[in-house]
Tab-separated table of C-alpha atoms and ligand atoms in Angstrom:
chain	number	residue	atom	x	y	z
A	145	MET	CA	-54.544	41.197	136.879
A	146	SER	CA	-55.522	44.667	137.028
A	147	PRO	CA	-57.395	45.562	133.808
A	148	ALA	CA	-55.568	48.099	131.722
A	149	VAL	CA	-58.209	47.569	129.461
A	150	ARG	CA	-58.690	50.699	126.799
A	151	GLY	CA	-62.325	50.727	126.212
A	152	LYS	CA	-65.290	48.551	126.928
A	153	VAL	CA	-64.795	44.868	126.025
A	154	GLU	CA	-68.017	42.934	124.598
A	155	ILE	CA	-67.311	39.160	124.270
A	156	PHE	CA	-69.691	37.009	121.537
A	157	PRO	CA	-69.694	33.334	121.564
A	158	THR	CA	-69.402	33.031	117.948
A	159	SER	CA	-68.193	35.193	115.250
A	160	ALA	CA	-71.982	35.334	113.666
A	161	GLU	CA	-72.908	36.931	116.913
A	162	LEU	CA	-70.106	39.436	116.649
A	163	THR	CA	-71.218	40.134	113.288
A	164	ALA	CA	-74.751	40.904	114.072
A	165	ALA	CA	-73.545	43.164	116.926
A	166	ALA	CA	-71.157	44.910	114.864
A	167	ALA	CA	-73.736	45.623	112.509
A	168	GLU	CA	-76.435	46.739	114.997
A	169	ARG	CA	-73.673	49.003	116.256
A	170	PHE	CA	-73.218	50.608	112.508
A	171	VAL	CA	-77.145	50.992	112.413
A	172	ALA	CA	-77.119	52.605	115.677
A	173	ALA	CA	-74.178	55.151	114.958
A	174	ALA	CA	-75.740	55.900	111.581
A	175	GLU	CA	-79.300	56.412	112.927
A	176	ALA	CA	-77.843	58.971	115.678
A	177	ALA	CA	-75.582	60.976	113.322
A	178	ILE	CA	-78.029	61.254	110.748
A	179	ALA	CA	-80.486	62.406	113.136
A	180	ALA	CA	-78.410	65.086	114.266
A	181	THR	CA	-76.661	66.390	111.274
A	182	GLU	CA	-78.178	64.492	108.259
A	183	THR	CA	-74.740	62.784	107.474
A	184	PHE	CA	-72.771	59.830	109.023
A	185	SER	CA	-69.062	59.810	108.483
A	186	VAL	CA	-67.581	56.257	108.913
A	187	ALA	CA	-64.111	55.051	108.313
A	188	LEU	CA	-64.006	51.308	107.040
A	189	SER	CA	-61.394	49.020	108.043
A	190	GLY	CA	-59.519	46.607	105.712
A	191	GLY	CA	-58.392	43.114	105.824
A	192	SER	CA	-60.581	40.105	105.898
A	193	THR	CA	-62.335	40.399	109.237
A	194	PRO	CA	-64.709	43.193	107.877
A	195	HIS	CA	-66.057	40.939	105.116
A	196	ALA	CA	-68.887	39.484	107.059
A	197	LEU	CA	-70.063	42.832	108.631
A	198	PHE	CA	-70.061	44.271	105.214
A	199	ALA	CA	-71.978	41.370	104.029
A	200	ALA	CA	-74.517	41.628	106.737
A	201	LEU	CA	-74.863	45.545	106.123
A	202	ALA	CA	-75.790	44.655	102.453
A	203	SER	CA	-78.413	42.213	103.385
A	204	PRO	CA	-81.991	43.633	103.680
A	205	GLU	CA	-81.880	43.102	107.453
A	206	TYR	CA	-79.566	45.907	107.859
A	207	ALA	CA	-79.427	47.783	104.737
A	208	SER	CA	-82.943	48.871	105.019
A	209	ARG	CA	-82.334	50.314	108.293
A	210	VAL	CA	-79.310	52.853	107.139
A	211	ARG	CA	-80.313	56.276	105.117
A	212	TRP	CA	-77.360	55.542	102.524
A	213	PRO	CA	-77.712	58.502	100.656
A	214	CYS	CA	-76.514	60.509	103.883
A	215	VAL	CA	-73.583	58.062	104.246
A	216	HIS	CA	-69.885	59.232	103.521
A	217	ILE	CA	-67.609	56.471	103.459
A	218	PHE	CA	-64.013	56.712	104.177
A	219	TRP	CA	-61.136	54.082	104.899
A	220	GLY	CA	-59.087	54.011	107.957
A	221	ASP	CA	-56.032	52.644	105.560
A	222	GLU	CA	-55.388	51.527	102.000
A	223	ARG	CA	-52.876	49.431	100.162
A	224	CYS	CA	-50.937	51.305	97.515
A	225	VAL	CA	-52.459	49.182	94.759
A	226	PRO	CA	-54.957	50.063	91.932
A	227	PRO	CA	-58.822	49.979	93.208
A	228	ASP	CA	-59.250	46.647	90.942
A	229	ASP	CA	-56.430	44.803	92.897
A	230	ASP	CA	-57.385	42.197	95.189
A	231	ALA	CA	-55.345	43.448	97.892
A	232	SER	CA	-57.209	46.737	97.714
A	233	ASN	CA	-59.546	47.684	100.813
A	234	TYR	CA	-61.725	49.828	98.422
A	235	LYS	CA	-62.442	46.553	96.245
A	236	MET	CA	-63.260	44.525	99.205
A	237	ALA	CA	-65.593	47.027	100.296
A	238	ARG	CA	-67.312	47.695	97.054
A	239	GLU	CA	-67.976	43.931	96.410
A	240	THR	CA	-69.426	43.132	99.598
A	241	LEU	CA	-71.066	46.370	100.713
A	242	LEU	CA	-71.177	49.370	98.193
A	243	ASP	CA	-72.235	47.860	95.018
A	244	HIS	CA	-75.251	46.667	96.843
A	245	VAL	CA	-76.558	49.606	98.696
A	246	PRO	CA	-77.451	53.130	97.517
A	247	VAL	CA	-74.566	55.039	98.703
A	248	ARG	CA	-73.825	58.133	96.608
A	249	ASP	CA	-70.742	57.828	94.351
A	250	ALA	CA	-69.627	61.393	95.504
A	251	ASN	CA	-69.595	59.913	99.135
A	252	ILE	CA	-67.403	57.409	98.375
A	253	HIS	CA	-63.859	58.845	99.491
A	254	ARG	CA	-61.595	56.371	98.018
A	255	ILE	CA	-57.849	56.623	98.994
A	256	ARG	CA	-56.049	56.688	95.342
A	257	GLY	CA	-53.987	53.416	96.042
A	258	GLU	CA	-52.932	53.812	92.286
A	259	ASP	CA	-51.038	57.174	92.959
A	260	ALA	CA	-47.437	57.810	94.205
A	261	PRO	CA	-48.144	57.161	97.943
A	262	GLU	CA	-47.161	60.656	99.290
A	263	ASP	CA	-49.338	62.378	96.623
A	264	ALA	CA	-52.091	59.986	97.587
A	265	ALA	CA	-51.749	60.658	101.434
A	266	GLU	CA	-51.904	64.415	100.628
A	267	LEU	CA	-54.875	63.916	98.595
A	268	TYR	CA	-56.812	62.020	101.013
A	269	GLU	CA	-56.053	64.572	104.138
A	270	ARG	CA	-57.139	67.561	101.879
A	271	GLU	CA	-60.230	65.448	101.172
A	272	LEU	CA	-60.734	64.600	104.883
A	273	ARG	CA	-60.350	68.218	105.681
A	274	ARG	CA	-62.646	69.264	103.330
A	275	ALA	CA	-65.376	67.043	104.533
A	276	PHE	CA	-64.885	67.904	108.064
A	277	GLU	CA	-64.350	71.844	106.995
A	278	THR	CA	-61.216	71.833	108.872
A	279	ARG	CA	-58.853	72.966	106.167
A	280	THR	CA	-55.982	73.516	108.618
A	281	GLY	CA	-54.988	72.841	111.841
A	282	PRO	CA	-55.877	70.290	114.324
A	283	PRO	CA	-59.138	68.308	114.135
A	284	ARG	CA	-62.164	69.363	115.970
A	285	ALA	CA	-64.239	66.921	118.329
A	286	GLU	CA	-67.333	68.090	117.106
A	287	ARG	CA	-70.354	66.776	115.138
A	288	GLY	CA	-69.949	67.175	111.541
A	289	ALA	CA	-66.304	67.579	111.966
A	290	ARG	CA	-65.031	64.349	112.688
A	291	PHE	CA	-65.918	60.507	112.091
A	292	ASP	CA	-68.835	59.385	113.759
A	293	LEU	CA	-67.635	56.026	113.565
A	294	VAL	CA	-64.311	54.451	112.846
A	295	LEU	CA	-64.006	50.532	112.447
A	296	LEU	CA	-60.687	48.997	113.154
A	297	GLY	CA	-59.540	45.697	113.028
A	298	LEU	CA	-56.033	44.239	114.970
A	299	GLY	CA	-53.195	42.571	113.403
A	300	THR	CA	-51.213	39.593	115.011
A	301	ASN	CA	-48.429	41.930	115.183
A	302	GLY	CA	-50.501	44.822	117.182
A	303	HIS	CA	-51.085	46.887	114.486
A	304	THR	CA	-54.210	48.682	113.381
A	305	ALA	CA	-55.381	50.342	110.378
A	306	SER	CA	-51.762	50.669	108.803
A	307	LEU	CA	-49.994	51.921	111.894
A	308	PHE	CA	-47.424	49.265	112.065
A	309	PRO	CA	-44.903	48.731	114.948
A	310	GLN	CA	-42.011	51.409	115.051
A	311	LEU	CA	-43.473	53.487	112.067
A	312	HIS	CA	-43.663	57.334	112.306
A	313	ALA	CA	-47.456	57.384	111.820
A	314	VAL	CA	-47.749	55.720	115.125
A	315	ARG	CA	-46.239	58.876	116.855
A	316	GLU	CA	-47.525	61.445	114.388
A	317	ARG	CA	-48.847	64.523	116.002
A	318	THR	CA	-50.160	66.772	113.069
A	319	ARG	CA	-50.725	64.874	109.990
A	320	TRP	CA	-53.999	63.189	109.486
A	321	ALA	CA	-52.853	60.700	106.765
A	322	MET	CA	-49.447	59.130	105.783
A	323	ALA	CA	-47.736	56.846	103.302
A	324	GLU	CA	-45.656	54.469	104.917
A	325	ASN	CA	-43.479	51.822	103.278
A	326	ILE	CA	-44.118	48.783	105.310
A	327	GLU	CA	-41.034	46.584	105.175
A	328	MET	CA	-42.160	43.416	106.536
A	329	LEU	CA	-45.080	43.621	104.077
A	330	GLN	CA	-42.539	44.949	101.285
A	331	MET	CA	-45.648	47.233	100.566
A	332	TRP	CA	-46.393	51.209	100.649
A	333	ARG	CA	-49.800	51.941	102.499
A	334	ILE	CA	-51.733	54.808	103.309
A	335	THR	CA	-52.842	55.189	106.905
A	336	LEU	CA	-54.782	57.397	108.825
A	337	THR	CA	-53.292	58.528	112.154
A	338	PRO	CA	-54.330	58.625	115.722
A	339	VAL	CA	-54.406	62.611	115.398
A	340	ILE	CA	-57.849	62.088	113.621
A	341	LEU	CA	-58.709	58.559	114.564
A	342	ASN	CA	-58.866	59.647	118.283
A	343	GLN	CA	-61.139	62.391	117.300
A	344	ALA	CA	-63.866	60.052	116.423
A	345	ALA	CA	-67.142	60.075	118.355
A	346	GLU	CA	-67.119	56.248	118.201
A	347	ILE	CA	-64.447	53.623	117.376
A	348	LEU	CA	-65.239	49.930	117.097
A	349	PHE	CA	-62.358	47.544	117.215
A	350	ILE	CA	-63.797	44.079	115.606
A	351	VAL	CA	-61.484	41.097	116.387
A	352	SER	CA	-62.199	37.388	115.567
A	353	GLY	CA	-60.414	34.166	115.551
A	354	ARG	CA	-58.146	32.231	117.851
A	355	GLU	CA	-54.924	33.663	116.136
A	356	LYS	CA	-55.724	37.071	117.538
A	357	ALA	CA	-55.980	35.742	121.161
A	358	ALA	CA	-52.520	36.367	122.200
A	359	ILE	CA	-52.194	39.970	120.685
A	360	LEU	CA	-55.434	40.761	122.231
A	361	ARG	CA	-54.142	40.097	125.697
A	362	ARG	CA	-51.254	42.397	125.391
A	363	VAL	CA	-53.082	45.057	123.849
A	364	LEU	CA	-55.654	45.267	126.171
A	365	TYR	CA	-53.928	44.098	129.351
A	366	GLY	CA	-50.211	44.558	128.797
A	367	ALA	CA	-48.042	47.231	129.615
A	368	ARG	CA	-48.566	50.515	127.261
A	369	ALA	CA	-46.027	50.484	124.458
A	370	ILE	CA	-47.456	52.195	121.281
A	371	ASN	CA	-44.623	51.714	119.340
A	372	GLU	CA	-44.515	47.918	119.521
A	373	LEU	CA	-48.187	47.713	119.867
A	374	PRO	CA	-49.942	50.507	117.686
A	375	ALA	CA	-53.438	49.548	118.477
A	376	GLN	CA	-52.773	51.002	122.008
A	377	SER	CA	-52.277	54.437	120.540
A	378	ILE	CA	-56.237	54.457	119.753
A	379	ALA	CA	-57.471	56.251	122.970
A	380	PRO	CA	-60.709	58.693	121.892
A	381	VAL	CA	-60.181	62.194	123.206
A	382	ASP	CA	-64.112	62.297	124.129
A	383	GLY	CA	-65.273	59.324	121.968
A	384	ARG	CA	-66.640	55.900	122.797
A	385	LEU	CA	-64.087	52.962	122.200
A	386	SER	CA	-65.322	49.545	122.033
A	387	TRP	CA	-63.672	46.190	121.354
A	388	LEU	CA	-66.151	43.602	119.796
A	389	ILE	CA	-64.551	40.187	120.217
A	390	ASP	CA	-65.869	36.660	119.718
A	391	ALA	CA	-65.111	33.768	122.097
A	392	ALA	CA	-62.307	32.391	120.277
A	393	ALA	CA	-60.103	35.853	119.945
A	394	ALA	CA	-61.091	36.009	123.919
A	395	THR	CA	-59.413	32.904	125.059
A	396	GLU	CA	-56.324	34.422	126.648
A	397	LEU	CA	-58.159	37.286	128.209
A	398	PRO	CA	-58.201	37.329	131.765
A	399	SER	CA	-61.396	35.707	133.361
A	400	LYS	CA	-63.517	38.106	135.293
B	768	LIG	C1	-55.581	46.304	106.611
B	768	LIG	C2	-56.381	46.686	107.523
B	768	LIG	C3	-55.619	45.979	108.696
B	768	LIG	C4	-56.636	44.761	109.562
B	768	LIG	C5	-55.606	43.944	110.269
B	768	LIG	C6	-56.394	42.571	110.349
B	768	LIG	O1	-55.531	46.941	105.719
B	768	LIG	O2	-55.319	45.092	106.512
B	768	LIG	O3	-56.471	47.890	107.858
B	768	LIG	O4	-55.377	46.919	109.921
B	768	LIG	O5	-57.612	45.323	110.102
B	768	LIG	O6	-54.557	43.774	109.349
B	768	LIG	O7	-56.470	41.922	109.365
B	768	LIG	P1	-57.645	40.709	109.413
B	768	LIG	O8	-59.075	41.334	109.538
B	768	LIG	O9	-57.278	40.213	107.710
B	768	LIG	O10	-57.163	39.845	110.190
């Protein structure tokens, strides 16, 4: 099968080894960005997969290797719920990572899920544009003006961040953040769009578990169909795209 793979695929025998590899990539990206600009801007993913990574980054083994006061935390997406709601990606990141490392509160750029969705999306985009010194116009693929690292997960229906099948946000050409009503979930969400995601210096998909095997094969090796498979809309302009996958999620990938 001709590998239509979008990005470099790295398969790890266990989820623990996947987590360790993702933590190493986070530390390396932070070291490189901070060495170049004294800051590291990272967009965290949500859902359950990142729990283990965030806990690892909060552990002495990894936390001691990141200059947290230089780190700016963003999110790839957020559920439109208050920050203390169990569904909040911010709450999960706070509890597993941010409360355990010396990141500055001013550098935590939370998406205000408690606000009206459109207001939250507009406010978040303004905050991103201020951080990247790009008040108007398209994003710039320059250090300091884009994410140094974006972490993404993969949903079993091919979504990533909150770019769900058939949503306008998947095809958006100018806005960096959008509010979308996810009918299948009966929930509003705020999501970054491919416009800003694809400007990142590095994008890591982290995919774990047997339940992701079928969708992973379609996204990596299937025909390009971004409306059905929004994860395929992630194609860095000039950054590095990697898929860090455990063996369980890789069970349906073509053998070499
Ligand atoms: C979210 C995430 C979403 C997630 C996938 C995978 O807010 O839920 O941003 O894109 O990464 O749905 O979720 P799991 O890691 O829970 O499988």
